[in-house]
Coordinates of C-alpha atoms and ligand atoms in Angstrom, one line a residue:
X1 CA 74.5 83.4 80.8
X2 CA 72.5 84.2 77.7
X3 CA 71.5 87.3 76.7
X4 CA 69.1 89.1 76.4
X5 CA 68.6 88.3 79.7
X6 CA 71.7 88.7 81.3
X7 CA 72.5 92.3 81.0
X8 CA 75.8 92.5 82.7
X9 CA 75.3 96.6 81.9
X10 CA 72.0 96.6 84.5
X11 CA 74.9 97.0 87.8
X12 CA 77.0 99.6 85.6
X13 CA 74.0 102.1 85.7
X14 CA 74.6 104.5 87.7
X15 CA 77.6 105.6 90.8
X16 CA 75.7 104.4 93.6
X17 CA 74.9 100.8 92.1
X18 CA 78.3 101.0 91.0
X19 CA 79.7 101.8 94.6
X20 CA 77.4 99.0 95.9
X21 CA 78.9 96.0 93.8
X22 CA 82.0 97.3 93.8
X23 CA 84.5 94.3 94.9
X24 CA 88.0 95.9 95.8
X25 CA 88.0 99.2 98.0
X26 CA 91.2 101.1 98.4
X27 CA 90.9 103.0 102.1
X28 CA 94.0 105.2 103.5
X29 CA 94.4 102.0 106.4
X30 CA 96.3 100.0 103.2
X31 CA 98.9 102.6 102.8
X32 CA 102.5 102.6 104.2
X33 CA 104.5 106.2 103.2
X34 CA 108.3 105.2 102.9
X35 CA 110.4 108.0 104.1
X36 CA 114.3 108.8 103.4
X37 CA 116.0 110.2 106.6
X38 CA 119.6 111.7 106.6
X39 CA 122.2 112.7 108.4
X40 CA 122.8 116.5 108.7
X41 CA 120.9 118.9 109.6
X42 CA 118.6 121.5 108.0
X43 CA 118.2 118.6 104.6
X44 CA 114.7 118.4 102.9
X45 CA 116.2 117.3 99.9
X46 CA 113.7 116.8 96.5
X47 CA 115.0 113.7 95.2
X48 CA 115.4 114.8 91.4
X49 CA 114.0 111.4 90.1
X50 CA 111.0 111.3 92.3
X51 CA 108.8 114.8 92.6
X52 CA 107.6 114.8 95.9
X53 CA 109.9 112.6 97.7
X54 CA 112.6 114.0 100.2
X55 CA 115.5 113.6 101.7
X56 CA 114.9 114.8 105.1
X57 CA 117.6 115.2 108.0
X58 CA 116.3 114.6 111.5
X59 CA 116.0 118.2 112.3
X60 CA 113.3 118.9 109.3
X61 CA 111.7 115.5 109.9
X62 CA 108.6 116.4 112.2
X63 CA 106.6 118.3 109.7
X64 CA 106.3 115.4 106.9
X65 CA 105.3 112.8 109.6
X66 CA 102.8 115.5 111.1
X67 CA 101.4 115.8 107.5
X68 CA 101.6 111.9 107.4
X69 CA 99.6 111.6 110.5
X70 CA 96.8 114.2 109.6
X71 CA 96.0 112.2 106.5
X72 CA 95.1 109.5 108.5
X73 CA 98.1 107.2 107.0
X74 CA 98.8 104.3 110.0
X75 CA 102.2 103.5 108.8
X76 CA 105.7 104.7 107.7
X77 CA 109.1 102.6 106.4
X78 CA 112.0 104.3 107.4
X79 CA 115.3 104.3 105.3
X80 CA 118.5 105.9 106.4
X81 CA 121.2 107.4 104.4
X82 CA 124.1 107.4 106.8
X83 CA 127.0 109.8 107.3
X84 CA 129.5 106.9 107.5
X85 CA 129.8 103.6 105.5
X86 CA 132.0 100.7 106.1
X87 CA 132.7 96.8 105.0
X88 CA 130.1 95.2 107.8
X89 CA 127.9 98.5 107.5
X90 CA 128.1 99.2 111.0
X91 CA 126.0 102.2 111.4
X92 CA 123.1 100.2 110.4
X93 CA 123.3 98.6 114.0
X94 CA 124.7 101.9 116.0
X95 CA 122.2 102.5 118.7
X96 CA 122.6 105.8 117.6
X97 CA 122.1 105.3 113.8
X98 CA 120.1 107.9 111.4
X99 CA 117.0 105.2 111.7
X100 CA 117.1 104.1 115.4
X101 CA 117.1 108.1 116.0
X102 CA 114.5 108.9 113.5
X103 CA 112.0 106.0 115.1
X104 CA 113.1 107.1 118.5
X105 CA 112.2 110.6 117.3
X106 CA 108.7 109.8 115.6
X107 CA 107.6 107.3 118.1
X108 CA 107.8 110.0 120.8
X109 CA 105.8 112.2 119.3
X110 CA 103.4 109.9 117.6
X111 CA 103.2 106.5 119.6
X112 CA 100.5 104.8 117.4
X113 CA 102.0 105.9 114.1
X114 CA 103.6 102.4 113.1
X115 CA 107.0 102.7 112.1
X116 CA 108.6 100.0 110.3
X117 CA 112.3 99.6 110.0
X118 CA 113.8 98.4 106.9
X119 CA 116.3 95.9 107.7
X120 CA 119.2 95.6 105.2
X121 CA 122.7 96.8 105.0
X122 CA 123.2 98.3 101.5
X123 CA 122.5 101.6 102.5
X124 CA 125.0 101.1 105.1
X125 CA 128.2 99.3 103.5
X126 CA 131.2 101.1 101.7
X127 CA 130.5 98.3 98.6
X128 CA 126.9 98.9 98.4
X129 CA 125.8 94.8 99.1
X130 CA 123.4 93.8 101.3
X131 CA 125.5 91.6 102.8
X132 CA 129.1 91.1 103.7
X133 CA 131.3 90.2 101.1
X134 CA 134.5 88.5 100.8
X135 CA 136.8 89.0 97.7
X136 CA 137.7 85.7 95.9
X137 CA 140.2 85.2 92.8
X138 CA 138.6 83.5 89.8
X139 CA 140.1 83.0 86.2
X140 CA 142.9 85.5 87.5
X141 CA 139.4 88.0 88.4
X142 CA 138.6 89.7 91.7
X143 CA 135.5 89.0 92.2
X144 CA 133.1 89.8 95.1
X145 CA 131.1 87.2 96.9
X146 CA 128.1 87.9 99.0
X147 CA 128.8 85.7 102.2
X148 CA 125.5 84.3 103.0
X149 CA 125.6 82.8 106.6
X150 CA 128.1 85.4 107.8
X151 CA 125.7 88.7 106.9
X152 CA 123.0 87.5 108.7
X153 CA 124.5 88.0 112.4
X154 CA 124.9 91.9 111.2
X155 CA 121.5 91.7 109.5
X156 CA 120.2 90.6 113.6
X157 CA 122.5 93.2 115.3
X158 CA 120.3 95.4 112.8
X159 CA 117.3 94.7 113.5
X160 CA 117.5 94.2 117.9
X161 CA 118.7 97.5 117.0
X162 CA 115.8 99.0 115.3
X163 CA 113.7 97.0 118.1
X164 CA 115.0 98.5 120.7
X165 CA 114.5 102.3 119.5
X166 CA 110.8 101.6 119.0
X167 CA 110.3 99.9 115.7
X168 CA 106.8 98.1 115.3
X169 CA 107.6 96.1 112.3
X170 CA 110.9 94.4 111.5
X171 CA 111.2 94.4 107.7
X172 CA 114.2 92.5 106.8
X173 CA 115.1 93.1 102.8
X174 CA 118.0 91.3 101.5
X175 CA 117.0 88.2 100.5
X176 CA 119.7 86.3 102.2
X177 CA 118.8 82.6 103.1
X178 CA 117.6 82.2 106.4
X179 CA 117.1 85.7 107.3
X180 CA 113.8 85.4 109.1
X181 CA 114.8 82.3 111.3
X182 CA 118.0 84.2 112.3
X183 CA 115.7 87.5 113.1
X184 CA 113.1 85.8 114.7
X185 CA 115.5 84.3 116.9
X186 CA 117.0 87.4 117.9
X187 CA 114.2 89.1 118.4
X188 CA 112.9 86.9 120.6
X189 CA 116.2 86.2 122.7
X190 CA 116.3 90.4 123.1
X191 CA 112.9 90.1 125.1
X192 CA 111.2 91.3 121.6
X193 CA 108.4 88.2 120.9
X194 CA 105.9 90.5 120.2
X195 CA 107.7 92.1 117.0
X196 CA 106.2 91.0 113.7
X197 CA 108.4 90.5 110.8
X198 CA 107.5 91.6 107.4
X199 CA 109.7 89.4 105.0
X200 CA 110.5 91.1 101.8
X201 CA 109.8 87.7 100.4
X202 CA 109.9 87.7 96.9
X203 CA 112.5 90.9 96.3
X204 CA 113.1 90.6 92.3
X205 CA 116.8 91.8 91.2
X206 CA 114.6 94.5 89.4
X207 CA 115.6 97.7 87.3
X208 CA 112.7 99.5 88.8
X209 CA 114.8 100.3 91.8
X210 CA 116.9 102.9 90.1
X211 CA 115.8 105.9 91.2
X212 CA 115.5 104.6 94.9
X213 CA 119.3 103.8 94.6
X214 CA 119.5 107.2 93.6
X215 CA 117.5 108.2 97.1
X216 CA 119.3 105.8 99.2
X217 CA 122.9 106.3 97.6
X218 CA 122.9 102.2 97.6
X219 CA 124.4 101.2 94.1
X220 CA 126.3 98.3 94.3
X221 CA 129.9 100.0 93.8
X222 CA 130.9 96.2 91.6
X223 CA 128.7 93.7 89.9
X224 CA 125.1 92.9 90.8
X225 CA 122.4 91.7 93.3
X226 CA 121.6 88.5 91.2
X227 CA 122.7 86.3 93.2
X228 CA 120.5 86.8 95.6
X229 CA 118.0 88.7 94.4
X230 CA 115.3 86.5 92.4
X231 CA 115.5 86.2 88.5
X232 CA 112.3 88.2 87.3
X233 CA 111.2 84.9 85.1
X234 CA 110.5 83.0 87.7
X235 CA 107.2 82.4 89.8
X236 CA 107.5 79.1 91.2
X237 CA 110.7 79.7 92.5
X238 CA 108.4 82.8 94.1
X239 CA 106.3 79.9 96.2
X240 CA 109.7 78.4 97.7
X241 CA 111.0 81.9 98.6
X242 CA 108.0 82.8 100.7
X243 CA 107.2 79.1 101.9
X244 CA 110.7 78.9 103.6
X245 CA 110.0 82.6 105.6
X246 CA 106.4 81.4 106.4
X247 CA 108.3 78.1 108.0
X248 CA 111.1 80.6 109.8
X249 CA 108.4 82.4 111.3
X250 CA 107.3 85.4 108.9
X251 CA 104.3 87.4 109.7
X252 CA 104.0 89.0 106.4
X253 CA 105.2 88.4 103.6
X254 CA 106.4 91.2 100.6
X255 CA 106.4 90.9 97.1
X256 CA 108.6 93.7 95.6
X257 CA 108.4 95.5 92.8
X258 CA 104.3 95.2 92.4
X259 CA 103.6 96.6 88.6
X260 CA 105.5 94.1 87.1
X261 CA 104.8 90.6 89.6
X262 CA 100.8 91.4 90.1
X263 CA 100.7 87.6 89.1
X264 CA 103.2 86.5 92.2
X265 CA 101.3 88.6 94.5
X266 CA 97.8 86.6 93.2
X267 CA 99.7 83.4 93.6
X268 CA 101.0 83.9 97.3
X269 CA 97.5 85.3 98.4
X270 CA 96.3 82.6 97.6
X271 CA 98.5 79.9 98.5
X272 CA 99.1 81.1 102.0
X273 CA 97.3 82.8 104.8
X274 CA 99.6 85.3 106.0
X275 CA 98.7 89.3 104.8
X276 CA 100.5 90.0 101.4
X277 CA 102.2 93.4 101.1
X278 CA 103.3 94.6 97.7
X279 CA 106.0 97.2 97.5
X280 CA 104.7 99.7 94.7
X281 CA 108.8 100.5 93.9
X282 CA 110.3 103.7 92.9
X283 CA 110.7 103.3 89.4
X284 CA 106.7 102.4 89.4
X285 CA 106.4 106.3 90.9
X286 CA 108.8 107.8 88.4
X287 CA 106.8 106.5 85.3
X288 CA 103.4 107.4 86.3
X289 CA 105.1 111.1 88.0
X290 CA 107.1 111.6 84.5
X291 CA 104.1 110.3 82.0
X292 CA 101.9 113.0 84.0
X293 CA 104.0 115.8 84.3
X294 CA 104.3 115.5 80.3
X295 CA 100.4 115.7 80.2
X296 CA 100.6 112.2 78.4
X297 CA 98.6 110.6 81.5
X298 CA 95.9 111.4 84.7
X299 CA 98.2 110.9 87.4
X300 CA 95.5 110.5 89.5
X301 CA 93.2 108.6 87.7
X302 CA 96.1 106.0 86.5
X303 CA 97.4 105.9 90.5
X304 CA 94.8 105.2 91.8
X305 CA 93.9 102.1 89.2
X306 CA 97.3 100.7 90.1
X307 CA 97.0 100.8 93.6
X308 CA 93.1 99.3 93.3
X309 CA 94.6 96.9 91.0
X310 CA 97.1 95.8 93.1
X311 CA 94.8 95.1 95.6
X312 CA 92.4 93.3 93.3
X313 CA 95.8 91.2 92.5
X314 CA 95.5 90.2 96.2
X315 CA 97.7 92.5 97.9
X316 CA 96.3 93.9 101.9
X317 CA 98.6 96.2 102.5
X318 CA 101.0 98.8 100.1
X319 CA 103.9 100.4 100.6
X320 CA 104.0 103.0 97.8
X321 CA 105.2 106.9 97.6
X322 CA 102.1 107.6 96.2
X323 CA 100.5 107.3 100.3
X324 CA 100.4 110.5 101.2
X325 CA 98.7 112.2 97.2
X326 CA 96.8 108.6 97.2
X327 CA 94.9 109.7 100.7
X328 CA 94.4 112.8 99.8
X329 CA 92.1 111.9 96.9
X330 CA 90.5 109.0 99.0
X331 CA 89.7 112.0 101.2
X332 CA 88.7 114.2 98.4
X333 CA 86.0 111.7 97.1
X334 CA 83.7 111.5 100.4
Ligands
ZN401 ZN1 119.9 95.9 100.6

């Protein structure tokens, strides 16, 4: 490459040769809008830390997945915030749970509208694990221990569950050994071999989840998710993490937050073959909403770099709360 005669500028001349070269293409088919269902009725709760994300009871849910639908998104991620919570979070797996009725409910009225069921009991447990945990003396300490083998029967009751109200996706989120095996296996022995799993692979114990905990009333009442949860340092711990739920049978595979990991979502593009999803977290959306609403920022302008960027980075599919603006200014620019 020696100039002057390679004028990298030549392709930068003008929209149309820019639009021609252009390598990474952001279309409203990446996009997966999470959505926050309660129990209740008449709810469409602002969540205070996230302008423009709800709370919404079952009742008030129809007109955000109509608006969902019209913008041509294919996909939503339900998570429930419960009326009841107990030790094994049981109402994660009732058959008449807030998400098994919310899927039941957006399935009927929208059968190719994918709904994916996150698959995790936080949301669902009195302590706020993800898992069931057993209280263990140490150096005269209680201390809480996430039981690893034990959760993931209640993490397979969850998701046969979900199945059988109409989920598309199964997408299991905490991080405990072995989880896809177990829910691949349950799947399949409740007649549901044709359910992909989306593995929330590489979940980071991150501090960009806060204002989802917020949302989702899911802070651990004692102590941390660290030990499960991976340690942000590390990336090649990142490989053995998703190698293992490739192995068990994942069909997807999440890396979660995105912002922060873009290099873990380059490495497992390109190490395996299976579609990478990164999960553009809450904390991402509170940043960019706060910086913009301050007029330090171009919310759209700076959205829609991250989410191109984190495509460029090697990720096929996002799940971010930015869906729903995001397609309305892929809309606005044809
Ligand atoms: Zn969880």
């Amino acid at each position: 490459m020696e100039f002057p005669t390679t004028r990298l500028r030549r392709l930068r001349n003008s929209a149309g040769m820019r639009n021609m070269v252009r390598e990474t293409i952001l279309t409203v088919h990446d996009l997966i809008m999470p959505i926050f269902v309660t129990a209740g009725t008449d709810m469409k709760e602002e969540i205070a830390s996230m302008p423009g994300v709800y709370h919404f009871s079952l009742d008030r849910l129809d007109a955000e997945v109509d608006e969902i639908v019209a913008l041509g998104i294919p996909a939503v991620v339900l998570f429930g915030v419960p009326a009841t919570k107990d030790a094994v979070g049981s109402s994660a797996f009732d058959e008449n749970g807030i998400v098994q009725q919310a899927t039941r409910q957006i399935k009927a009225k929208y059968p190719d509208l994918l709904v994916i069921a996150d698959t995790c009991l936080c949301q669902y447990t009195d302590h706020g694990h993800c898992g069931m945990v057993h209280v263990r003396e140490a150096n005269g300490q209680q201390a809480g221990v996430v039981d690893n083998d034990e959760s993931l029967q209640y993490l397979v009751q969850t998701a046969v569950s979900q199945a059988k109200a109409g989920a598309d996706i199964i997408a299991p989120s905490n991080m405990m050994d072995g989880f896809v095996q177990a829910i691949r296996a349950g799947l399949d022995e409740a007649g549901f071999t044709d359910i992909p799993i989306m593995s929330y692979s590489v979940k980071y114990a991150s501090a960009f989840y806060g204002p989802f905990r917020d949302a989702a009333n899911s802070t651990p009442q004692f102590g941390d998710r660290k030990t499960y949860q991976m340690d942000p340092a590390n990336a090649r711990e990142a490989l053995r993490e998703a190698e293992a739920d490739v192995i068990e049978g994942a069909d997807m595979l999440m890396v979660k937050p995105a912002m922060a990991y873009m290099d873990v979502i380059r490495v497992l593009k390109d190490q395996f073959d299976l579609p990478v999803v990164a999960y553009n977290v809450s904390g991402e959306y509170s940043m960019i909403k706060a910086a913009s609403k301050l007029g330090w920022i171009d919310e759209k302008a700076v959205t829609m770099e991250l989410l191109v960027g984190l495509k460029r980075a090697g990720a096929d599919i996002l799940i971010t709360y930015f869906a729903k603006d995001a397609a309305r200014w892929l809309s606005d620019n044809h």
